[in-house]
Coordinates of C-alpha atoms and ligand atoms in Angstrom, one line a residue:
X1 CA 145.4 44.6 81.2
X2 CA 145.0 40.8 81.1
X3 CA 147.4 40.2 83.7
X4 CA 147.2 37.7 86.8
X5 CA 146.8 40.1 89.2
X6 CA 146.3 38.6 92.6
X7 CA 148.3 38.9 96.1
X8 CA 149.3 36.0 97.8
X9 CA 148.1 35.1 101.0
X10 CA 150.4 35.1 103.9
X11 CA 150.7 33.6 107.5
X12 CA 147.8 31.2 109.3
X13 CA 144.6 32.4 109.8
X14 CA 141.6 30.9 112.0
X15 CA 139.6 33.7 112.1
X16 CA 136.0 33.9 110.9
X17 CA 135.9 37.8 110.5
X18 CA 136.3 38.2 106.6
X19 CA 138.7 41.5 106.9
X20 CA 140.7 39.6 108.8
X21 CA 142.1 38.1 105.2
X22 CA 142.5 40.9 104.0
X23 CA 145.9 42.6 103.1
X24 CA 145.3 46.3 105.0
X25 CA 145.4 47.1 108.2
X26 CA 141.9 47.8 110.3
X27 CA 143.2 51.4 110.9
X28 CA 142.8 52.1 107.6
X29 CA 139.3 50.7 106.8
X30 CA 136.7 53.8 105.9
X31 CA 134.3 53.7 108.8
X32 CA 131.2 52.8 106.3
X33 CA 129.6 49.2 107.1
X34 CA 130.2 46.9 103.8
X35 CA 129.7 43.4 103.7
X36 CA 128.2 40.8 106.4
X37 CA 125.3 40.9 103.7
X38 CA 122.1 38.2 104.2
X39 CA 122.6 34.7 103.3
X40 CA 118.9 34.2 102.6
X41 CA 117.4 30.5 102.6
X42 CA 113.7 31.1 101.2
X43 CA 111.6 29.4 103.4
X44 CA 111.1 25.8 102.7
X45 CA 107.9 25.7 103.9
X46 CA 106.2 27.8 101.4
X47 CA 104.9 26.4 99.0
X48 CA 105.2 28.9 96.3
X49 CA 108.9 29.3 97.5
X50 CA 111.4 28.6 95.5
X51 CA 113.4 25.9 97.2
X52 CA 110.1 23.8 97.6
X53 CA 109.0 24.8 93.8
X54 CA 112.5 23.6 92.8
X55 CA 113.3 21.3 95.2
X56 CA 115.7 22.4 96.4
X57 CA 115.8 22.5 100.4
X58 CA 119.9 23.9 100.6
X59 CA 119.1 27.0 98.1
X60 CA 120.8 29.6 99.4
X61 CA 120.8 33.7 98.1
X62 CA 123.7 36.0 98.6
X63 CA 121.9 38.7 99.2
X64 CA 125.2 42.0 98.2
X65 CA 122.7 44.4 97.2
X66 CA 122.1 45.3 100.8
X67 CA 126.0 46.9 100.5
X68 CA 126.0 50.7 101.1
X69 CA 125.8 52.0 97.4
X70 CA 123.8 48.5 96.1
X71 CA 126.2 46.4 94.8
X72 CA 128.9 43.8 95.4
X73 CA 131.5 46.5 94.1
X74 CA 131.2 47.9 97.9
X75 CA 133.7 45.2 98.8
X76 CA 136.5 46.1 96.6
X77 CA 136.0 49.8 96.9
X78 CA 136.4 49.2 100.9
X79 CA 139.6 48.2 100.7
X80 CA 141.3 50.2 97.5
X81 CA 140.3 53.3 99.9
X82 CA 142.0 51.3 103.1
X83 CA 144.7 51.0 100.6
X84 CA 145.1 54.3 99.6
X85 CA 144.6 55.9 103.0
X86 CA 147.7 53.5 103.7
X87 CA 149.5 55.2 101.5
X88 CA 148.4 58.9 101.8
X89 CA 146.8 58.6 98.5
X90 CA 143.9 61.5 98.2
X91 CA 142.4 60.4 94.3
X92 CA 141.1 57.7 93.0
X93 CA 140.1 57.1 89.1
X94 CA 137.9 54.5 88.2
X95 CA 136.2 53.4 85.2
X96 CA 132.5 51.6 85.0
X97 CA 129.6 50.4 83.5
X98 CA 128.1 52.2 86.7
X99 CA 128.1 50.4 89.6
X100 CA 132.3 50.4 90.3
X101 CA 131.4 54.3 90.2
X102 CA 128.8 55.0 92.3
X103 CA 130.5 52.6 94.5
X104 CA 134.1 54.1 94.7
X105 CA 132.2 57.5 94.7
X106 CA 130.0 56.3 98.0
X107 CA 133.3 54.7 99.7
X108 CA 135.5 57.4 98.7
X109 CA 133.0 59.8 100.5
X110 CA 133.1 58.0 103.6
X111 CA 136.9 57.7 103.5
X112 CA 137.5 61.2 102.8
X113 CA 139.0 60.6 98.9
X114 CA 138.4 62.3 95.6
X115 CA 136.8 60.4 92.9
X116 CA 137.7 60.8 89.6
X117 CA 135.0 58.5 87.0
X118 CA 134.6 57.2 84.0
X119 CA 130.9 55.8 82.7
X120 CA 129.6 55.6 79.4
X121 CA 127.3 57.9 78.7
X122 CA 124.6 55.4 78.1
X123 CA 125.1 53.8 82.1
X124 CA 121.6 53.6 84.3
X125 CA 120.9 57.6 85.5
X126 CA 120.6 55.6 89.0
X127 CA 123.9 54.6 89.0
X128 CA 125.0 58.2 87.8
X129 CA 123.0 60.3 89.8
X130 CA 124.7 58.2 92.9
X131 CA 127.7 58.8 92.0
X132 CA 127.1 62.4 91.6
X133 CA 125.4 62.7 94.8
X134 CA 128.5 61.4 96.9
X135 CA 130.7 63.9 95.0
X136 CA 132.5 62.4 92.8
X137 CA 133.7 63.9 89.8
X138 CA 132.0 62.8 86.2
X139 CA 133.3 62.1 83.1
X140 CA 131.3 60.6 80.7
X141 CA 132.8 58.6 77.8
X142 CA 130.9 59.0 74.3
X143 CA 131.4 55.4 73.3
X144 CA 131.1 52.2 75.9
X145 CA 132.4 51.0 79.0
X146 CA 135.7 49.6 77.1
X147 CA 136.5 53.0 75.9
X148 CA 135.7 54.3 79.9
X149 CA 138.8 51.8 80.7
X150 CA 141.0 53.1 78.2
X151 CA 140.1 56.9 78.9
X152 CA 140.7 56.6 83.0
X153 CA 143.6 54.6 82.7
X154 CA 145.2 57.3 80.3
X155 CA 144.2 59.8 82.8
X156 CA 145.6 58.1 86.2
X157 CA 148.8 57.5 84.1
X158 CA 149.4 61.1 82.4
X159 CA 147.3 63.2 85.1
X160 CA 147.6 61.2 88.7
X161 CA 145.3 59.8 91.2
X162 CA 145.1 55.7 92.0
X163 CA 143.7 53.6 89.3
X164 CA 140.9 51.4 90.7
X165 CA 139.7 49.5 88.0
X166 CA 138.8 46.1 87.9
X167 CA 141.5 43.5 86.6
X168 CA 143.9 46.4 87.2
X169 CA 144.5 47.7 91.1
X170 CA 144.6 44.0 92.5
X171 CA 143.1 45.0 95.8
X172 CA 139.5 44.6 93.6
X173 CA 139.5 41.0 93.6
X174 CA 141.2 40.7 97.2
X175 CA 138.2 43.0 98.5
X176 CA 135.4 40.9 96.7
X177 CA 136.7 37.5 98.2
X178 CA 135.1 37.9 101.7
X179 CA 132.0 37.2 100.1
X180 CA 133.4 33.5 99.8
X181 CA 134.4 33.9 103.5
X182 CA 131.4 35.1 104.2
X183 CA 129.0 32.5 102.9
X184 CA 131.4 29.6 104.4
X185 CA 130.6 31.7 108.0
X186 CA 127.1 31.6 107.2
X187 CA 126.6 27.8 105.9
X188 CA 129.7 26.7 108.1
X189 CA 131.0 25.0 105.4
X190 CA 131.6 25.9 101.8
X191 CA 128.8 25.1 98.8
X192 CA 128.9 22.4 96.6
X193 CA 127.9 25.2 94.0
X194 CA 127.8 28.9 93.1
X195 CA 126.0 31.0 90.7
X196 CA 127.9 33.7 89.6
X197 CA 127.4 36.1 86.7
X198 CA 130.3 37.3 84.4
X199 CA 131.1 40.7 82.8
X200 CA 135.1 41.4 83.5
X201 CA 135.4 38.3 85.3
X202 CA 136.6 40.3 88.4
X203 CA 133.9 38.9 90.5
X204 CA 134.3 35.2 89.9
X205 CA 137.9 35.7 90.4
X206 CA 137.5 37.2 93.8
X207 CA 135.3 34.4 94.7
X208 CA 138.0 31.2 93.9
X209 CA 140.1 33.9 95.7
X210 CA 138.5 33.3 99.2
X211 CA 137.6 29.7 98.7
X212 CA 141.0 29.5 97.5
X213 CA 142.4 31.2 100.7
X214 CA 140.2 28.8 102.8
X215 CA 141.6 25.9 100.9
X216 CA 145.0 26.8 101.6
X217 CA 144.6 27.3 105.3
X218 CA 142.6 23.9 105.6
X219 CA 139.6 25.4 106.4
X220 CA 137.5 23.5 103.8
X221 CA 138.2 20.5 101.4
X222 CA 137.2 21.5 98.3
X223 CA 136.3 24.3 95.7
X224 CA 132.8 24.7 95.1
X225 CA 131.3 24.5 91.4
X226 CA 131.6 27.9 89.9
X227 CA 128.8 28.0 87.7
X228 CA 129.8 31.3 85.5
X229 CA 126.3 32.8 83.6
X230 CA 126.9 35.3 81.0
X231 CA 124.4 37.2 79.2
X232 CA 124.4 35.7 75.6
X233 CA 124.5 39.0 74.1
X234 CA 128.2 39.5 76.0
X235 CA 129.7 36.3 75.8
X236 CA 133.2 36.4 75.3
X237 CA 134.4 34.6 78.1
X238 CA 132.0 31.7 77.3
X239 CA 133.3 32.0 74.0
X240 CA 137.2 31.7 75.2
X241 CA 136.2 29.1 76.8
X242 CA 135.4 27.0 74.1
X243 CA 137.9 28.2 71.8
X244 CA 140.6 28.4 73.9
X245 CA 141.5 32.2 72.8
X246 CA 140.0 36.1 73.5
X247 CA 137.9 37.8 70.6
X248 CA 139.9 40.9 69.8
X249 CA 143.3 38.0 69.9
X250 CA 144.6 35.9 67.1
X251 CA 142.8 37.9 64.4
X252 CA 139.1 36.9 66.0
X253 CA 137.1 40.1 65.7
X254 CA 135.9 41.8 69.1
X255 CA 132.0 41.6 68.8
X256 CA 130.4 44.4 70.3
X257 CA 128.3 43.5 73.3
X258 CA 124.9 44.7 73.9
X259 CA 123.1 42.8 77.0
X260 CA 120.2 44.9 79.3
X261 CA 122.2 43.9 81.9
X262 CA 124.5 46.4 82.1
X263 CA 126.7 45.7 84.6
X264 CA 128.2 42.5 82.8
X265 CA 128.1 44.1 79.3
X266 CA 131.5 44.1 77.8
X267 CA 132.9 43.7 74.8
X268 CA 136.6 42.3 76.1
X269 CA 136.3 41.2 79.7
X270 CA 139.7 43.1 81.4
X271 CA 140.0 40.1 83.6
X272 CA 139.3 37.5 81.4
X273 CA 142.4 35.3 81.4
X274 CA 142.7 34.7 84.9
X275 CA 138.9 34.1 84.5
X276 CA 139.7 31.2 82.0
X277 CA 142.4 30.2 84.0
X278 CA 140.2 29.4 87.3
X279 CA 137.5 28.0 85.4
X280 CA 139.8 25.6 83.4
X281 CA 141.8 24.8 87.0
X282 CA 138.8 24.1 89.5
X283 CA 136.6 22.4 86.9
X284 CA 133.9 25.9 86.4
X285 CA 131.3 25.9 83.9
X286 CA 130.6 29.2 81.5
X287 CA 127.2 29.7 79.9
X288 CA 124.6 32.3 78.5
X289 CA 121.3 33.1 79.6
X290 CA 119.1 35.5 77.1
X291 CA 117.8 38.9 77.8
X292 CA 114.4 37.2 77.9
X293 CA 116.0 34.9 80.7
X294 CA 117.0 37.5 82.6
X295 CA 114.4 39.4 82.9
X296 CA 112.0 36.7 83.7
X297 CA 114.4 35.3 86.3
X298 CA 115.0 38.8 87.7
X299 CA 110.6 39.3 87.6
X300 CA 110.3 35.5 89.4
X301 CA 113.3 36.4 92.0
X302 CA 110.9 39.5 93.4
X303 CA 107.8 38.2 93.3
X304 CA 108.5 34.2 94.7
X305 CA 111.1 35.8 97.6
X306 CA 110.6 39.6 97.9
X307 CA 114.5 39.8 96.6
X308 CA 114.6 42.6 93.5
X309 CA 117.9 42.5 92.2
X310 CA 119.1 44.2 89.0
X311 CA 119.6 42.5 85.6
X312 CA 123.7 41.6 85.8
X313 CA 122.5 40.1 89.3
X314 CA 119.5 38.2 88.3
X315 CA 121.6 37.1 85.4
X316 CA 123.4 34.3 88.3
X317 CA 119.4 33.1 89.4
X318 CA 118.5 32.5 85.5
X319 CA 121.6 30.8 85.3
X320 CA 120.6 28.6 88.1
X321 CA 117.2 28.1 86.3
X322 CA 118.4 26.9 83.2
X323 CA 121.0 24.4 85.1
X324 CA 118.9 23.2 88.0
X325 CA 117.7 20.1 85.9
X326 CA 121.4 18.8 85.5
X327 CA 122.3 19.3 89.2
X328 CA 121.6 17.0 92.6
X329 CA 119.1 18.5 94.0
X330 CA 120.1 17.7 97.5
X331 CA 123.5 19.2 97.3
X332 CA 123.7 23.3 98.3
X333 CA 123.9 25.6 96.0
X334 CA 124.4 29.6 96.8
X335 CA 123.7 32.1 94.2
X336 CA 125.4 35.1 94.3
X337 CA 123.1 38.5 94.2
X338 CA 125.8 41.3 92.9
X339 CA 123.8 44.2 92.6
X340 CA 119.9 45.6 94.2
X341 CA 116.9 46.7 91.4
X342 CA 116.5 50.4 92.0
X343 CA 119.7 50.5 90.4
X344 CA 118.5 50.1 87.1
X345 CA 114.3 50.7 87.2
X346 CA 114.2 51.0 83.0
X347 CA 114.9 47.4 82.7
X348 CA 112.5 46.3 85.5
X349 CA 109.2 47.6 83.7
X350 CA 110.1 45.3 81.3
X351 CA 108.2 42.5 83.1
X352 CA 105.4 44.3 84.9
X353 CA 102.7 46.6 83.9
X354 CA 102.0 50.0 85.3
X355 CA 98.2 50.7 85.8
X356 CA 97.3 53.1 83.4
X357 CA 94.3 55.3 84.5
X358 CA 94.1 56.8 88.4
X359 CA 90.8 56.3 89.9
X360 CA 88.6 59.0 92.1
X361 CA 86.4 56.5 93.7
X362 CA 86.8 52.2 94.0
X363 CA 83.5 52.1 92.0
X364 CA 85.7 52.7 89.2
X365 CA 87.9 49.5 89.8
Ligands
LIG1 C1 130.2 44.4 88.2 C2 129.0 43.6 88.3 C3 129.0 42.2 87.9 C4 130.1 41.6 87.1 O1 131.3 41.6 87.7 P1 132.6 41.4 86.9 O2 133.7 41.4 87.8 O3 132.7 42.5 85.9 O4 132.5 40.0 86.2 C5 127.8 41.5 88.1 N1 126.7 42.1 88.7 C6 126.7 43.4 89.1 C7 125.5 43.9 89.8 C8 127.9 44.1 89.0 O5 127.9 45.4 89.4

């Protein structure tokens, strides 16, 4: 764990097809539609929209819920099962807060793979139930997601099958950079900022990944802004940040995280040096949003564009929130949508109210 795991890129590219960067022949790509997700630009003329309400006419929202299983994770599960059709692998193992897992399960069905996974027992039942539904097998880990890790890695390394986890099978962070790719396609050039939440880092790394790749190839002329939001209640990259070391290193205690966005709640992020690393390099900010934050942001994300994400995802639009008064408000900004609502309906009545009584007749009302 905690190693720089990334592949370099090789030979010129001018294409503007994202798979096209990556590192696995077409042949081998599962025949199941992932990415090319919405780049949506809420309509400035609105009123109650939230690029007028904000002013900000160049807000754009990645929209990678739309992916087949609801999440971002689609991208890297595409090509770890390219990957391991390469190489006439037939299992994969994977550990997750939820959304890895149904998504390897989902892909792995498509590509014709066994699934081995690992969730804590206390993951969303949507993101369970999903994965059971495509097949895969369960195992449920008594304690959290960090003990998940430990659990599946000990399995792919004493029992078989392909480890997929994030910040370990490298092909997770070259999958999840065509969303960079994807939004320079869209816009035509890249941001001048991007919202991105933060649980193993795995995300935001795949993201400098394909800005980085477009860099290289002369493509664009700078890195955006990575604006890195994590939940305040799972801070530990944040936390590095400041310090300059890891809880759980140097004799700094791991604190336990607890977030209600799942997805990003970890107590020691599995990707979190190279995490540091880009942030320190390209000049990225880290900070927390609250629960409370969330939740709001996740409540105002539905109702001012019709875009219900889950919390880990509406986690990136609080962060925009809380920093929109410190940017220029004329420069783009993209924030990144990882994951759709239904995933996780528990922490979405937080913010609503269900009517209590039914009614027979409208005299009633
Ligand atoms: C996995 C996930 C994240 C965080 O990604 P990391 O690579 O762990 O930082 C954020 N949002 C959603 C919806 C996710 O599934």
């Amino acid at each position: 764990m905690n190693g720089v795991l990334e592949v370099e890129l090789s030979g010129t590219l001018d294409s503007n097809d994202s798979l096209d960067y990556l590192p696995v022949e077409r042949k081998y790509f599962p025949s199941i539609p992932v990415g090319n997700t919405p780049l949506w630009h809420p309509a400035p003329e609105i009123p109650e929209n939230i690029s007028k309400k904000y002013g900000f006419p160049e807000l754009y929202l990645k929209d990678d819920g739309v992916n087949p299983t609801g999440s971002l994770k689609d991208r890297a599960s595409f090509l770890v099962a390219a990957f391991a059709r390469k190489h006439d692998i037939n299992e994969v193992v994977v550990a997750s807060t939820g959304n890895a897992g149904s998504s390897m399960a989902g892909i792995g069905a498509a590509a014709g793979l066994k699934v081995k996974l690992f969730l804590p027992k206390t993951a969303p039942p949507a993101k369970m139930i999903q994965a059971l539904q495509y097949g895969a097998d369960l195992v449920l880990a008594d304690k959290n997601y960090d003990q998940a890790f430990s659990l599946s890695l000990e399995y792919s390394n004493t029992r078989g099958g392909m480890n997929r986890n994030t910040a370990y099978n490298p092909m997770t962070i070259e999958g999840k950079k065509t969303v960079s790719i994807e939004i320079f396609n869209q816009l035509k050039k890249a941001p001048d900022h991007i919202f991105v939440s933060l649980g193993d880092g795995v995300i935001m790394s795949g993201v400098y990944k394909g800005f980085r790749d477009l860099f290289q190839l002369g493509r664009i002329e700078k890195i955006p802004v990575v604006h890195a939001v994590q939940a305040s209640g799972s801070d530990s990259i944040c936390r590095a940040m400041e310090s300059g070391n890891f809880n759980g290193k140097q004799g700094i205690p791991v604190r336990s995280a607890n977030t209600v966005a799942d997805s990003i709640c970890v107590d020691t992020p599995s990707n979190g040096h190279l995490a540091l690393k880009n942030l320190n390099k390209f000049g990225g900010h880290c900070f927390t949003v609250t629960d409370e934050e969330i939740l709001s942001a996740q409540k105002k994300l539905s109702s001012d564009c019709g875009l219900f994400s889950e919390p880990a995802a509406a986690t990136a639009y609080a962060g925009f929130l809380k920093k929109k008064a410190t940017l220029d408000s004329s420069e783009t900004c993209v924030v990144l949508l990882t994951g759709n609502g239904l995933k996780d309906i528990n922490s979405a009545t937080n913010k609503i109210s269900v009517p209590k009584n039914s009614i027979n007749s409208l005299d009633e009302l």
